[in-house]
Amino acid sequence: MKYNISGKNIELTAALENAVEEKIVKLDKYFNDSVMAQITLSVEKLSHIIEITIPFNGSVLRAEVEGKNMYNIMDDAVAVIEKQINKYKNRLRDKHRNTVSEFTPSFLEEDASDEVALKIEKTKKFAIKPMNAEEAVLQMELVGHNFFVYLDGETEEVNVVYKRKNGTYGLIEPVLE
Protein backbone atom coordinates (compact mmCIF):
# COMPACT_ATOMS: atom_id res chain seq x y z
CA MET A 1 0.00 0.00 0.00
CA LYS A 2 1.16 3.52 -0.78
CA TYR A 3 0.66 6.55 1.46
CA ASN A 4 0.07 10.23 0.89
CA ILE A 5 0.51 12.12 4.16
CA SER A 6 -0.55 15.75 4.35
CA GLY A 7 -1.04 18.31 7.09
CA LYS A 8 -3.48 21.12 7.76
CA ASN A 9 -2.56 23.75 10.36
CA ILE A 10 0.33 21.51 11.45
CA GLU A 11 3.99 21.24 10.48
CA LEU A 12 4.73 17.76 9.15
CA THR A 13 8.06 16.90 10.72
CA ALA A 14 10.06 13.86 9.70
CA ALA A 15 9.39 12.32 13.12
CA LEU A 16 5.63 12.79 12.74
CA GLU A 17 5.62 11.32 9.22
CA ASN A 18 7.70 8.34 10.41
CA ALA A 19 5.30 7.75 13.31
CA VAL A 20 2.33 7.75 10.92
CA GLU A 21 4.07 5.33 8.54
CA GLU A 22 4.96 2.99 11.43
CA LYS A 23 1.31 2.83 12.47
CA ILE A 24 -0.26 2.66 9.01
CA VAL A 25 2.02 -0.22 7.96
CA LYS A 26 -0.36 -2.49 9.91
CA LEU A 27 -2.83 -2.06 7.04
CA ASP A 28 -0.35 -3.34 4.43
CA LYS A 29 -1.39 -6.93 5.14
CA TYR A 30 -4.89 -6.15 3.79
CA PHE A 31 -4.12 -4.27 0.55
CA ASN A 32 -2.01 -4.71 -2.57
CA ASP A 33 0.61 -2.15 -3.60
CA SER A 34 -1.82 -0.43 -6.00
CA VAL A 35 -3.93 1.03 -3.17
CA MET A 36 -3.22 4.64 -2.13
CA ALA A 37 -4.10 5.70 1.41
CA GLN A 38 -4.61 9.42 2.06
CA ILE A 39 -3.67 10.41 5.63
CA THR A 40 -4.45 13.96 6.72
CA LEU A 41 -3.22 15.33 10.04
CA SER A 42 -4.79 18.55 11.25
CA VAL A 43 -5.08 20.77 14.29
CA GLU A 44 -8.20 22.78 15.09
CA LYS A 45 -7.99 24.88 18.23
CA LEU A 46 -6.72 22.44 20.91
CA SER A 47 -7.84 19.32 19.09
CA HIS A 48 -5.65 17.06 16.96
CA ILE A 49 -7.39 15.15 14.14
CA ILE A 50 -6.17 12.27 11.98
CA GLU A 51 -8.20 11.24 8.94
CA ILE A 52 -7.43 8.11 6.92
CA THR A 53 -9.17 7.59 3.57
CA ILE A 54 -8.59 4.50 1.46
CA PRO A 55 -10.42 4.38 -1.89
CA PHE A 56 -10.41 1.05 -3.75
CA ASN A 57 -12.58 -0.56 -6.45
CA GLY A 58 -15.36 2.02 -6.07
CA SER A 59 -15.52 1.68 -2.26
CA VAL A 60 -14.02 3.94 0.39
CA LEU A 61 -12.84 3.16 3.90
CA ARG A 62 -12.59 6.22 6.13
CA ALA A 63 -11.64 6.90 9.72
CA GLU A 64 -11.52 10.23 11.51
CA VAL A 65 -10.25 10.33 15.08
CA GLU A 66 -9.92 13.38 17.29
CA GLY A 67 -7.91 13.76 20.48
CA LYS A 68 -5.43 15.79 22.48
CA ASN A 69 -2.25 14.11 21.21
CA MET A 70 -1.55 13.21 17.56
CA TYR A 71 0.72 10.29 18.47
CA ASN A 72 -1.93 8.70 20.72
CA ILE A 73 -4.79 8.87 18.21
CA MET A 74 -2.86 7.24 15.34
CA ASP A 75 -3.46 3.74 16.76
CA ASP A 76 -7.15 4.51 17.17
CA ALA A 77 -7.52 5.60 13.53
CA VAL A 78 -5.80 2.43 12.25
CA ALA A 79 -8.00 0.34 14.55
CA VAL A 80 -11.15 1.94 13.09
CA ILE A 81 -10.04 1.03 9.55
CA GLU A 82 -9.17 -2.53 10.62
CA LYS A 83 -12.57 -2.90 12.26
CA GLN A 84 -14.29 -1.72 9.05
CA ILE A 85 -12.26 -4.12 6.92
CA ASN A 86 -13.03 -7.12 9.13
CA LYS A 87 -16.69 -6.22 9.60
CA TYR A 88 -17.37 -6.13 5.89
CA LYS A 89 -14.87 -8.78 4.81
CA ASN A 90 -17.36 -11.27 3.34
CA ARG A 91 -19.35 -8.57 1.60
CA LEU A 92 -16.22 -7.05 0.12
CA ARG A 93 -14.94 -10.45 -0.92
CA ASP A 94 -18.23 -11.30 -2.67
CA LYS A 95 -18.47 -7.91 -4.34
CA HIS A 96 -14.96 -8.11 -5.79
CA ARG A 97 -14.82 -11.84 -6.50
CA ASN A 98 -14.95 -11.43 -10.29
CA THR A 99 -12.81 -8.30 -10.47
CA VAL A 100 -9.18 -7.58 -9.85
CA SER A 101 -9.06 -7.32 -6.10
CA GLU A 102 -6.96 -4.76 -4.35
CA PHE A 103 -6.91 -6.95 -1.24
CA THR A 104 -4.08 -9.37 -0.65
CA PRO A 105 -4.97 -13.01 -1.41
CA SER A 106 -3.98 -14.11 2.12
CA PHE A 107 -6.46 -11.67 3.64
CA LEU A 108 -9.31 -12.79 1.39
CA GLU A 109 -8.66 -16.47 2.15
CA GLU A 110 -8.86 -16.01 5.95
CA ASP A 111 -11.95 -17.38 7.67
CA ALA A 112 -14.44 -14.64 8.43
CA SER A 113 -16.95 -16.62 10.48
CA ASP A 114 -16.95 -14.16 13.39
CA GLU A 115 -18.46 -11.36 11.31
CA VAL A 116 -21.71 -9.65 12.22
CA ALA A 117 -24.57 -9.99 9.75
CA LEU A 118 -26.07 -6.72 8.54
CA LYS A 119 -29.76 -6.39 9.26
CA ILE A 120 -32.09 -3.49 8.52
CA GLU A 121 -34.23 -3.00 11.62
CA LYS A 122 -36.60 -0.31 10.36
CA THR A 123 -37.77 1.07 7.04
CA LYS A 124 -39.21 4.56 6.82
CA LYS A 125 -41.05 6.25 3.95
CA PHE A 126 -41.71 9.95 3.78
CA ALA A 127 -42.99 12.56 1.35
CA ILE A 128 -40.20 14.51 -0.26
CA LYS A 129 -40.65 18.11 -1.32
CA PRO A 130 -38.38 20.40 -3.33
CA MET A 131 -36.21 22.79 -1.28
CA ASN A 132 -32.71 24.25 -1.15
CA ALA A 133 -29.83 23.10 1.06
CA GLU A 134 -30.36 25.82 3.68
CA GLU A 135 -34.02 24.88 4.11
CA ALA A 136 -33.02 21.21 4.36
CA VAL A 137 -30.58 22.05 7.18
CA LEU A 138 -33.38 23.86 9.03
CA GLN A 139 -35.70 20.87 8.57
CA MET A 140 -32.95 18.54 9.80
CA GLU A 141 -32.52 20.63 12.95
CA LEU A 142 -36.29 20.71 13.50
CA VAL A 143 -36.59 16.91 13.43
CA GLY A 144 -33.44 16.52 15.54
CA HIS A 145 -31.59 14.18 13.18
CA ASN A 146 -27.97 14.34 12.06
CA PHE A 147 -28.89 14.01 8.36
CA PHE A 148 -31.78 14.94 6.06
CA VAL A 149 -32.70 13.66 2.59
CA TYR A 150 -34.37 16.18 0.28
CA LEU A 151 -35.14 16.98 -3.36
CA ASP A 152 -33.14 19.96 -4.61
CA GLY A 153 -35.57 22.48 -6.11
CA GLU A 154 -33.17 23.66 -8.83
CA THR A 155 -31.54 20.41 -10.00
CA GLU A 156 -34.45 18.07 -9.12
CA GLU A 157 -31.88 15.63 -7.71
CA VAL A 158 -32.07 13.85 -4.36
CA ASN A 159 -29.41 15.25 -2.00
CA VAL A 160 -28.44 14.76 1.63
CA VAL A 161 -27.36 17.35 4.18
CA TYR A 162 -25.67 16.15 7.34
CA LYS A 163 -24.18 17.49 10.55
CA ARG A 164 -20.43 16.98 10.86
CA LYS A 165 -18.60 16.15 14.09
CA ASN A 166 -17.14 19.66 14.27
CA GLY A 167 -20.64 21.24 14.21
CA THR A 168 -20.59 22.36 10.58
CA TYR A 169 -22.80 20.94 7.84
CA GLY A 170 -22.06 18.85 4.79
CA LEU A 171 -23.91 18.30 1.53
CA ILE A 172 -23.92 15.09 -0.50
CA GLU A 173 -24.83 15.47 -4.16
CA PRO A 174 -24.92 12.01 -5.78
CA VAL A 175 -23.42 11.62 -9.25
CA LEU A 176 -24.13 8.64 -11.48
CA GLU A 177 -20.99 7.12 -12.96
Coordinates of C-alpha atoms in Angstrom, one line a residue:
M1 CA 0.0 0.0 0.0
K2 CA 1.2 3.5 -0.8
Y3 CA 0.7 6.5 1.5
N4 CA 0.1 10.2 0.9
I5 CA 0.5 12.1 4.2
S6 CA -0.5 15.8 4.4
G7 CA -1.0 18.3 7.1
K8 CA -3.5 21.1 7.8
N9 CA -2.6 23.7 10.4
I10 CA 0.3 21.5 11.5
E11 CA 4.0 21.2 10.5
L12 CA 4.7 17.8 9.1
T13 CA 8.1 16.9 10.7
A14 CA 10.1 13.9 9.7
A15 CA 9.4 12.3 13.1
L16 CA 5.6 12.8 12.7
E17 CA 5.6 11.3 9.2
N18 CA 7.7 8.3 10.4
A19 CA 5.3 7.7 13.3
V20 CA 2.3 7.7 10.9
E21 CA 4.1 5.3 8.5
E22 CA 5.0 3.0 11.4
K23 CA 1.3 2.8 12.5
I24 CA -0.3 2.7 9.0
V25 CA 2.0 -0.2 8.0
K26 CA -0.4 -2.5 9.9
L27 CA -2.8 -2.1 7.0
D28 CA -0.3 -3.3 4.4
K29 CA -1.4 -6.9 5.1
Y30 CA -4.9 -6.1 3.8
F31 CA -4.1 -4.3 0.6
N32 CA -2.0 -4.7 -2.6
D33 CA 0.6 -2.1 -3.6
S34 CA -1.8 -0.4 -6.0
V35 CA -3.9 1.0 -3.2
M36 CA -3.2 4.6 -2.1
A37 CA -4.1 5.7 1.4
Q38 CA -4.6 9.4 2.1
I39 CA -3.7 10.4 5.6
T40 CA -4.4 14.0 6.7
L41 CA -3.2 15.3 10.0
S42 CA -4.8 18.6 11.3
V43 CA -5.1 20.8 14.3
E44 CA -8.2 22.8 15.1
K45 CA -8.0 24.9 18.2
L46 CA -6.7 22.4 20.9
S47 CA -7.8 19.3 19.1
H48 CA -5.7 17.1 17.0
I49 CA -7.4 15.1 14.1
I50 CA -6.2 12.3 12.0
E51 CA -8.2 11.2 8.9
I52 CA -7.4 8.1 6.9
T53 CA -9.2 7.6 3.6
I54 CA -8.6 4.5 1.5
P55 CA -10.4 4.4 -1.9
F56 CA -10.4 1.0 -3.8
N57 CA -12.6 -0.6 -6.5
G58 CA -15.4 2.0 -6.1
S59 CA -15.5 1.7 -2.3
V60 CA -14.0 3.9 0.4
L61 CA -12.8 3.2 3.9
R62 CA -12.6 6.2 6.1
A63 CA -11.6 6.9 9.7
E64 CA -11.5 10.2 11.5
V65 CA -10.3 10.3 15.1
E66 CA -9.9 13.4 17.3
G67 CA -7.9 13.8 20.5
K68 CA -5.4 15.8 22.5
N69 CA -2.2 14.1 21.2
M70 CA -1.5 13.2 17.6
Y71 CA 0.7 10.3 18.5
N72 CA -1.9 8.7 20.7
I73 CA -4.8 8.9 18.2
M74 CA -2.9 7.2 15.3
D75 CA -3.5 3.7 16.8
D76 CA -7.2 4.5 17.2
A77 CA -7.5 5.6 13.5
V78 CA -5.8 2.4 12.3
A79 CA -8.0 0.3 14.5
V80 CA -11.1 1.9 13.1
I81 CA -10.0 1.0 9.6
E82 CA -9.2 -2.5 10.6
K83 CA -12.6 -2.9 12.3
Q84 CA -14.3 -1.7 9.0
I85 CA -12.3 -4.1 6.9
N86 CA -13.0 -7.1 9.1
K87 CA -16.7 -6.2 9.6
Y88 CA -17.4 -6.1 5.9
K89 CA -14.9 -8.8 4.8
N90 CA -17.4 -11.3 3.3
R91 CA -19.4 -8.6 1.6
L92 CA -16.2 -7.0 0.1
R93 CA -14.9 -10.5 -0.9
D94 CA -18.2 -11.3 -2.7
K95 CA -18.5 -7.9 -4.3
H96 CA -15.0 -8.1 -5.8
R97 CA -14.8 -11.8 -6.5
N98 CA -14.9 -11.4 -10.3
T99 CA -12.8 -8.3 -10.5
V100 CA -9.2 -7.6 -9.9
S101 CA -9.1 -7.3 -6.1
E102 CA -7.0 -4.8 -4.3
F103 CA -6.9 -7.0 -1.2
T104 CA -4.1 -9.4 -0.6
P105 CA -5.0 -13.0 -1.4
S106 CA -4.0 -14.1 2.1
F107 CA -6.5 -11.7 3.6
L108 CA -9.3 -12.8 1.4
E109 CA -8.7 -16.5 2.1
E110 CA -8.9 -16.0 5.9
D111 CA -11.9 -17.4 7.7
A112 CA -14.4 -14.6 8.4
S113 CA -17.0 -16.6 10.5
D114 CA -17.0 -14.2 13.4
E115 CA -18.5 -11.4 11.3
V116 CA -21.7 -9.7 12.2
A117 CA -24.6 -10.0 9.7
L118 CA -26.1 -6.7 8.5
K119 CA -29.8 -6.4 9.3
I120 CA -32.1 -3.5 8.5
E121 CA -34.2 -3.0 11.6
K122 CA -36.6 -0.3 10.4
T123 CA -37.8 1.1 7.0
K124 CA -39.2 4.6 6.8
K125 CA -41.0 6.2 3.9
F126 CA -41.7 10.0 3.8
A127 CA -43.0 12.6 1.3
I128 CA -40.2 14.5 -0.3
K129 CA -40.7 18.1 -1.3
P130 CA -38.4 20.4 -3.3
M131 CA -36.2 22.8 -1.3
N132 CA -32.7 24.2 -1.2
A133 CA -29.8 23.1 1.1
E134 CA -30.4 25.8 3.7
E135 CA -34.0 24.9 4.1
A136 CA -33.0 21.2 4.4
V137 CA -30.6 22.0 7.2
L138 CA -33.4 23.9 9.0
Q139 CA -35.7 20.9 8.6
M140 CA -33.0 18.5 9.8
E141 CA -32.5 20.6 12.9
L142 CA -36.3 20.7 13.5
V143 CA -36.6 16.9 13.4
G144 CA -33.4 16.5 15.5
H145 CA -31.6 14.2 13.2
N146 CA -28.0 14.3 12.1
F147 CA -28.9 14.0 8.4
F148 CA -31.8 14.9 6.1
V149 CA -32.7 13.7 2.6
Y150 CA -34.4 16.2 0.3
L151 CA -35.1 17.0 -3.4
D152 CA -33.1 20.0 -4.6
G153 CA -35.6 22.5 -6.1
E154 CA -33.2 23.7 -8.8
T155 CA -31.5 20.4 -10.0
E156 CA -34.5 18.1 -9.1
E157 CA -31.9 15.6 -7.7
V158 CA -32.1 13.8 -4.4
N159 CA -29.4 15.3 -2.0
V160 CA -28.4 14.8 1.6
V161 CA -27.4 17.3 4.2
Y162 CA -25.7 16.2 7.3
K163 CA -24.2 17.5 10.6
R164 CA -20.4 17.0 10.9
K165 CA -18.6 16.2 14.1
N166 CA -17.1 19.7 14.3
G167 CA -20.6 21.2 14.2
T168 CA -20.6 22.4 10.6
Y169 CA -22.8 20.9 7.8
G170 CA -22.1 18.8 4.8
L171 CA -23.9 18.3 1.5
I172 CA -23.9 15.1 -0.5
E173 CA -24.8 15.5 -4.2
P174 CA -24.9 12.0 -5.8
V175 CA -23.4 11.6 -9.3
L176 CA -24.1 8.6 -11.5
E177 CA -21.0 7.1 -13.0

